[in-house]
mmCIF file of C-alpha atoms in Angstrom:
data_model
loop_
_atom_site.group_PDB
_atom_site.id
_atom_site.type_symbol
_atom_site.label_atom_id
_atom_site.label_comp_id
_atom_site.label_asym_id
_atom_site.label_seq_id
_atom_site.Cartn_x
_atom_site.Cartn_y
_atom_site.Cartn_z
ATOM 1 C CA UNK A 1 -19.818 2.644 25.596
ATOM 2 C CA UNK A 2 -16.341 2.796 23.399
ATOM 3 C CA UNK A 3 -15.034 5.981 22.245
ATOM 4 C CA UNK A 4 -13.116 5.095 19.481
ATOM 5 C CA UNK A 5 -9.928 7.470 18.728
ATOM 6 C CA UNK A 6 -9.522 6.378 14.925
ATOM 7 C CA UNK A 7 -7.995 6.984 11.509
ATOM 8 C CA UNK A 8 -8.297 4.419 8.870
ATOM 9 C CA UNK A 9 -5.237 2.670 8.685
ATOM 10 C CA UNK A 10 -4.206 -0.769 9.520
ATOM 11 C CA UNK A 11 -4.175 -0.655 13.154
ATOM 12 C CA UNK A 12 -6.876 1.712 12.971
ATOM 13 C CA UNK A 13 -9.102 -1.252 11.410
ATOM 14 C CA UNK A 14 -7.784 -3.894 14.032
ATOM 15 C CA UNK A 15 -9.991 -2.113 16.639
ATOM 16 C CA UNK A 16 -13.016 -1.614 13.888
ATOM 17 C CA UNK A 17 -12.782 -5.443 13.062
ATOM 18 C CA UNK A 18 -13.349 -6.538 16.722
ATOM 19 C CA UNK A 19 -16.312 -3.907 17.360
ATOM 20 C CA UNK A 20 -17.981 -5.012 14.329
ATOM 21 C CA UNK A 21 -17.674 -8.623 15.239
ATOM 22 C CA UNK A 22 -19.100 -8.300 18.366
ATOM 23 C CA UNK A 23 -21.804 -5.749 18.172
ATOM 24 C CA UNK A 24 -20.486 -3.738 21.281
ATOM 25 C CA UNK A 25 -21.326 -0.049 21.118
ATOM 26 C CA UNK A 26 -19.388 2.479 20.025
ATOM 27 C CA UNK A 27 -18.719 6.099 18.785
ATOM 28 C CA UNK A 28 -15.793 6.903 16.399
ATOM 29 C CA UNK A 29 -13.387 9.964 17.530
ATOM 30 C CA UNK A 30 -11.255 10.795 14.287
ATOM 31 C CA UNK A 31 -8.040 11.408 14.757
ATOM 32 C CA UNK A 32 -6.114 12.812 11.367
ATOM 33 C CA UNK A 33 -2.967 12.022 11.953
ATOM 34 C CA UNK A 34 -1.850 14.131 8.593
ATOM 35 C CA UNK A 35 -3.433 17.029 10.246
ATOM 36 C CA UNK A 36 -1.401 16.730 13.238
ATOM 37 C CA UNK A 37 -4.570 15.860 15.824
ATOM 38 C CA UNK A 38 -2.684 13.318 17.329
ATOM 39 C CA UNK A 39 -0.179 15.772 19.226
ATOM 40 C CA UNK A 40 -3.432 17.153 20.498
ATOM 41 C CA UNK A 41 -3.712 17.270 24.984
ATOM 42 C CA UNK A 42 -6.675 15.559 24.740
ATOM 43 C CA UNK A 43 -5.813 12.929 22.803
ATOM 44 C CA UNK A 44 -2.318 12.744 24.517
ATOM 45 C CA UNK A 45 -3.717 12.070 27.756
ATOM 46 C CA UNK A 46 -5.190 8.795 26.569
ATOM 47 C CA UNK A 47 -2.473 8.274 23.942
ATOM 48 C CA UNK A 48 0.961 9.048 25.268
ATOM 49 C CA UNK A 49 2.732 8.116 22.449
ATOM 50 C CA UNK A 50 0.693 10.236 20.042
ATOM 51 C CA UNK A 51 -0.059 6.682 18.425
ATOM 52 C CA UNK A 52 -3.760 5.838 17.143
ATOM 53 C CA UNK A 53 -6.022 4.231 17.764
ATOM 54 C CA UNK A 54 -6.953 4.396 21.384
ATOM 55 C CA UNK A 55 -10.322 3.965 23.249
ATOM 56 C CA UNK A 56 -12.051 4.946 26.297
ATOM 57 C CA UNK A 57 -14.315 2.556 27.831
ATOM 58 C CA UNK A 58 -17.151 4.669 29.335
ATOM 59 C CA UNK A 59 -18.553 1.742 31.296
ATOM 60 C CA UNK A 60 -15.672 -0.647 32.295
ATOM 61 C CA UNK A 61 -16.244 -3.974 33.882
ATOM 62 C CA UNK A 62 -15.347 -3.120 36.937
ATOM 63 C CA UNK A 63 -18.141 -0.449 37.660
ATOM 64 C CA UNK A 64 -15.416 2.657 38.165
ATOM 65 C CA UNK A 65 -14.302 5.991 36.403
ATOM 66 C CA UNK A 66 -13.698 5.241 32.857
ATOM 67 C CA UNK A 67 -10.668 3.322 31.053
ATOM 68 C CA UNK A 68 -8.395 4.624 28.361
ATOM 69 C CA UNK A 69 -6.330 2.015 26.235
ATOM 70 C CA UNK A 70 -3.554 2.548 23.515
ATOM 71 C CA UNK A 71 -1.479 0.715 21.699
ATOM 72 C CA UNK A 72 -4.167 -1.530 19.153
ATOM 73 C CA UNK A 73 -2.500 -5.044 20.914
ATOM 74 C CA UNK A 74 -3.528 -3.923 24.203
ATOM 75 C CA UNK A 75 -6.398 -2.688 23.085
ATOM 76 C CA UNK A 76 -7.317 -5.706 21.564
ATOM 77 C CA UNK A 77 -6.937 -8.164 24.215
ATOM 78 C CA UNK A 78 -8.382 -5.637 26.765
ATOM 79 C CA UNK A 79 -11.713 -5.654 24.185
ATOM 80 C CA UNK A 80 -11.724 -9.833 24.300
ATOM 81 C CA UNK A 81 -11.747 -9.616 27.986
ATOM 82 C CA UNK A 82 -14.407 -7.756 28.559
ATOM 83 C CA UNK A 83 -16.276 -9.493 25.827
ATOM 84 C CA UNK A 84 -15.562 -12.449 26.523
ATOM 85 C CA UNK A 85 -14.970 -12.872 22.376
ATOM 86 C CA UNK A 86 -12.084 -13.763 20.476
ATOM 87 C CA UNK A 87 -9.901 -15.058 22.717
ATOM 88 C CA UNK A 88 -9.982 -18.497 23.993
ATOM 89 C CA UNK A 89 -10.616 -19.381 27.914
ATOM 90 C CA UNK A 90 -8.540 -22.725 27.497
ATOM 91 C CA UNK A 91 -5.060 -22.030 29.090
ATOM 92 C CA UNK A 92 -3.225 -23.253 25.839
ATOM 93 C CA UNK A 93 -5.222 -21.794 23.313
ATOM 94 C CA UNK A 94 -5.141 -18.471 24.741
ATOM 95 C CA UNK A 95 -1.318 -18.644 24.569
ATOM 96 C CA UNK A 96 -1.745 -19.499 21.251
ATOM 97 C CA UNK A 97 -3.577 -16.059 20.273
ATOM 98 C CA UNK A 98 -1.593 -14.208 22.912
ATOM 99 C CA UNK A 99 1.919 -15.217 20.499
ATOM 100 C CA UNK A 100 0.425 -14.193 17.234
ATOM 101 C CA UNK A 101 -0.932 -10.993 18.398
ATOM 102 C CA UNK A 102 2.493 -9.973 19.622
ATOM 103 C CA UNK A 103 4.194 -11.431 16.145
ATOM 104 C CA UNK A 104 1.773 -9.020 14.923
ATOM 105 C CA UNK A 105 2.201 -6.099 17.106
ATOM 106 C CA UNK A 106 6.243 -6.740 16.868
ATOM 107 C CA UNK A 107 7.028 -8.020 13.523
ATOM 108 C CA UNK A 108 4.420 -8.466 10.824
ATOM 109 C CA UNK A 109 2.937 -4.867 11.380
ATOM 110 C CA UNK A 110 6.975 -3.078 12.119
ATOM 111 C CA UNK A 111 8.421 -4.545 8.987
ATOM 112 C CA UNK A 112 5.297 -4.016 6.568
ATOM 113 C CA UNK A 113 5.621 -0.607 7.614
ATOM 114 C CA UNK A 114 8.771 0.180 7.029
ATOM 115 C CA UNK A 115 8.091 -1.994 3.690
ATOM 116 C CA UNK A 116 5.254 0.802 2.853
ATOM 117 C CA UNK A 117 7.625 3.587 4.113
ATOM 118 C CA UNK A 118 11.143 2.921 1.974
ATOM 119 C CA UNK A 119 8.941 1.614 -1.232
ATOM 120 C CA UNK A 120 6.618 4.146 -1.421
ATOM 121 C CA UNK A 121 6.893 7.737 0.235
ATOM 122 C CA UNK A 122 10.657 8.179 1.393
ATOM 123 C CA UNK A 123 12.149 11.225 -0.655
ATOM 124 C CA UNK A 124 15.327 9.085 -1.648
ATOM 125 C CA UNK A 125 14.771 5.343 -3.162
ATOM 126 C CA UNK A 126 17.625 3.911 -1.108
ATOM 127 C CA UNK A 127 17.939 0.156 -2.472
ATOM 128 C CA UNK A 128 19.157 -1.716 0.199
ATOM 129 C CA UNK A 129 16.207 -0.528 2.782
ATOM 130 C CA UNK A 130 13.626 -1.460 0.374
ATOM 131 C CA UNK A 131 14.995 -4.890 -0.721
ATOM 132 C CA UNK A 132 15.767 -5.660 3.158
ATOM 133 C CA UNK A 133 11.843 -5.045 4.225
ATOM 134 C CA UNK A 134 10.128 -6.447 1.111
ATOM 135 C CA UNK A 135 12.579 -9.598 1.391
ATOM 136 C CA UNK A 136 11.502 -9.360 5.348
ATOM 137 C CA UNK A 137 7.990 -8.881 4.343
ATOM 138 C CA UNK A 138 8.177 -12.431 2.207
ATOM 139 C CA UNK A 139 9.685 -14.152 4.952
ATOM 140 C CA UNK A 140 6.486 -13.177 7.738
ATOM 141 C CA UNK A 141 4.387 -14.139 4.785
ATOM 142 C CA UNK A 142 5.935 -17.186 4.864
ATOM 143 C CA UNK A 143 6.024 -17.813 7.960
ATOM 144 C CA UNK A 144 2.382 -16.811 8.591
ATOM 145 C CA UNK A 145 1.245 -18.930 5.004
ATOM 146 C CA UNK A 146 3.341 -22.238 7.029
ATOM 147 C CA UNK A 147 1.167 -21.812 10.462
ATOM 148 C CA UNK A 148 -2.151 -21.632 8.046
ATOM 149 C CA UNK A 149 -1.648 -25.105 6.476
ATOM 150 C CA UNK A 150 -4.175 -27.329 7.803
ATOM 151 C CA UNK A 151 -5.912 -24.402 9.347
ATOM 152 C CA UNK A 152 -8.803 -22.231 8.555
ATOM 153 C CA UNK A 153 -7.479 -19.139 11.124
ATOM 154 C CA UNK A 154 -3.930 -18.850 12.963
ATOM 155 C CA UNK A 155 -5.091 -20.318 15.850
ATOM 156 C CA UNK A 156 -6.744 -23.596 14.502
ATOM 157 C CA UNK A 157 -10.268 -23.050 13.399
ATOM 158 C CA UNK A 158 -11.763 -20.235 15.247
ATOM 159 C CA UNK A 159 -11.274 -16.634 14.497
ATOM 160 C CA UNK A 160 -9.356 -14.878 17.034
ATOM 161 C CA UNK A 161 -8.336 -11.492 17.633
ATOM 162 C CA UNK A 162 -4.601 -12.756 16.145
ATOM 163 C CA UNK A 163 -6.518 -12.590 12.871
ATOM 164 C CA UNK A 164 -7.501 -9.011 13.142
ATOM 165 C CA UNK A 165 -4.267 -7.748 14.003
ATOM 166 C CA UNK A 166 -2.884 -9.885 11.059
ATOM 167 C CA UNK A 167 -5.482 -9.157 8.574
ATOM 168 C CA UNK A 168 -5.233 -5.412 7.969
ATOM 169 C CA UNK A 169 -1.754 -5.406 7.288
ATOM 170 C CA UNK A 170 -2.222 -8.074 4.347
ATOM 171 C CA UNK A 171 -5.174 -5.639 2.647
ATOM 172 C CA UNK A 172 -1.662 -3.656 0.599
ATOM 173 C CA UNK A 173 -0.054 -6.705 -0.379
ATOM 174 C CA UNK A 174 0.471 -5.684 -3.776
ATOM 175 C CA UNK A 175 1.856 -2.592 -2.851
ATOM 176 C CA UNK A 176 4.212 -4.640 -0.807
ATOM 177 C CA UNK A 177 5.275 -6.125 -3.596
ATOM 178 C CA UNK A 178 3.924 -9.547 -2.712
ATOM 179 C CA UNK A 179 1.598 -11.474 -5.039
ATOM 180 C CA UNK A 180 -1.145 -13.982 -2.613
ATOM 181 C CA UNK A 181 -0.859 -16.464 -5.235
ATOM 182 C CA UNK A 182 2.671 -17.373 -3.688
ATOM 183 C CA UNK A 183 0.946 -18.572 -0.602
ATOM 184 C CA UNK A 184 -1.685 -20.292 -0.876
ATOM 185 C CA UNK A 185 -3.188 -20.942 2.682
ATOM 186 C CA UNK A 186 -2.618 -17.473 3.430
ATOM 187 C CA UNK A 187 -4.697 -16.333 0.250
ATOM 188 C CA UNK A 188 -7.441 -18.615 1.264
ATOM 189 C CA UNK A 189 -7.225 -17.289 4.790
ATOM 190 C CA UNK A 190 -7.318 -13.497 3.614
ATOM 191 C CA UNK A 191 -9.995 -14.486 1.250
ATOM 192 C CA UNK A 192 -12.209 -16.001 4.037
ATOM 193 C CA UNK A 193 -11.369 -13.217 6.331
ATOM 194 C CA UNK A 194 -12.582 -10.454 3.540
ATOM 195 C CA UNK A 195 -15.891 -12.245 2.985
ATOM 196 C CA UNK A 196 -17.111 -11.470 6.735
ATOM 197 C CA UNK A 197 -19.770 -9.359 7.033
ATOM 198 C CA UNK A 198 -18.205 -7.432 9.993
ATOM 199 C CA UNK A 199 -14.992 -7.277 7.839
ATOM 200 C CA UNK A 200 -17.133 -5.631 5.407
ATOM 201 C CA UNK A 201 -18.633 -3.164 7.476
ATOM 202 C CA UNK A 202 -15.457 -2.601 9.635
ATOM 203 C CA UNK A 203 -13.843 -1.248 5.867
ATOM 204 C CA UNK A 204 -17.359 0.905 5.306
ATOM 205 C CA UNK A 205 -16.615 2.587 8.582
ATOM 206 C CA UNK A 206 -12.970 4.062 6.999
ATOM 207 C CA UNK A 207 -14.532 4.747 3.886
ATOM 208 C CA UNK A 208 -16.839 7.057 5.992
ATOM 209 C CA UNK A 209 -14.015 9.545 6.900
ATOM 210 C CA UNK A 210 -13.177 12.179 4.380
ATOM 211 C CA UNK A 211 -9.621 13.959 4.175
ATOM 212 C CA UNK A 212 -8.010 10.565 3.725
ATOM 213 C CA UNK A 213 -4.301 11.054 3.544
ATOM 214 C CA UNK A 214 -2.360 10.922 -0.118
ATOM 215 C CA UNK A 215 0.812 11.035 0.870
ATOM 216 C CA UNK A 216 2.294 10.777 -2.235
ATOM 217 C CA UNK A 217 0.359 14.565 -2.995
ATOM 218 C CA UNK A 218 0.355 15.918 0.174
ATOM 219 C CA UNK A 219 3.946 17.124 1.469
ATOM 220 C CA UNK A 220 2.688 18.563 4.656
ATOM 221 C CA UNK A 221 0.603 15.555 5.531
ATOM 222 C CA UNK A 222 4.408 13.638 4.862
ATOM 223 C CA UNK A 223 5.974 16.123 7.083
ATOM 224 C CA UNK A 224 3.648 15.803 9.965
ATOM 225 C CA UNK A 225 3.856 12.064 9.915
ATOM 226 C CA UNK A 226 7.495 11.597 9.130
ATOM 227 C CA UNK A 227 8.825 14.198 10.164
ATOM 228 C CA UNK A 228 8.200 13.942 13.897
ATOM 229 C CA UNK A 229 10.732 14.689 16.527
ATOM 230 C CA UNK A 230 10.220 14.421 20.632
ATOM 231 C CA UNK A 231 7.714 16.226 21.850
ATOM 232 C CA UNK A 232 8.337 19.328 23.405
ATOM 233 C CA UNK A 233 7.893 19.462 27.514
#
């Protein structure tokens, strides 16, 4: 029913999360983005911004032609709607979720990235970009270890699809140079995230794809993904 257009990274195992969670059927499409398959026409047609992961619902709710969604948020949300999972019905709730997926999607994931990016693979160590994302990476961990207090997930006490955006992007804390131990609610919520069964099996999915990138090795696989300009017309 899902085609899933994948690569196991973080926002790659958003999308895994949900399906495992909810049982829905679906077939995995890799996509190796240090290979260059996602400038492929295919996959550009459902992915414009040569961005995975993306899916194509074969059998949409609606009973028409199939759908094609990118961008993981979007994709997501589209996935609790036509589950009917993972994202409240209550008007305020559902706001709730809505804000922390787009934290997510526009700051926790962004900054972590560029975190990874400046710490670990650019070609020059330039100082002030690394301090200026791992001190920006503590700050969304503090803000995200203040919202857990009291609360088993980010949106009271039911797991939401704001967790699975969140959750992947905490899996390389260390190599963000954070340590859990300095918050506390967050450690107990990454902990009690880990422990699910779907989380589990979500991770065993990625661990099923071979060629997985080493990008400290591999200096075409660091061309391909960092050195991408606009795409031709």
């Amino acid at each position: 029913m899902i085609e899933l257009h994948y690569w196991p990274t973080p926002n790659g195992h958003k999308i895994t999360l949900f399906l495992e969670e909810t049982g829905l059927p679906y077939a995995i499409k890799p996509v190796n983005i240090g290979r260059g398959e996602q400038f492929a026409p295919a996959f550009l047609a459902i992915s414009p911004n040569n961005r995975m992961p993306a899916i194509v619902d074969t059998e949409p709710a609606d009973g028409g032609a199939p759908i094609s969604v990118f961008e993981s948020g979007a994709i997501l949300q589209y996935l609790a709607e036509k589950t009917g999972r993972f994202l409240p019905t209550d008007l305020r709730r559902r706001v709730e979720v809505q804000e922390w997926l787009f934290w997510q999607v526009g700051g926790l994931g962004p900054m972590l990235g560029q975190n990874h990016h400046f710490s670990r693979y650019a070609p020059e160590k330039i100082p002030y970009a690394i301090d200026r994302y791992v001190n920006e990476t503590r700050r969304l961990y503090g803000v995200l270890n203040g919202r857990l207090d009291g609360r088993d997930f980010i949106v009271d006490n039911d797991y939401s699809i704001a967790d699975m955006a969140a959750y992947p992007w905490i899996v390389s804390h260390e190599a963000q140079g954070m340590d859990l131990a300095d918050f506390p609610q967050l450690k107990a919520w990454f902990e009690r995230i880990r422990e699910r069964p779907a989380t589990q099996r979500a991770y065993a999915v990625g661990d099923t794809i071979k060629d997985k990138l080493d990008l400290a090795n591999d200096a075409e696989a660091k061309r391909v993904l960092f050195g991408q300009g606009a795409a031709k017309k």
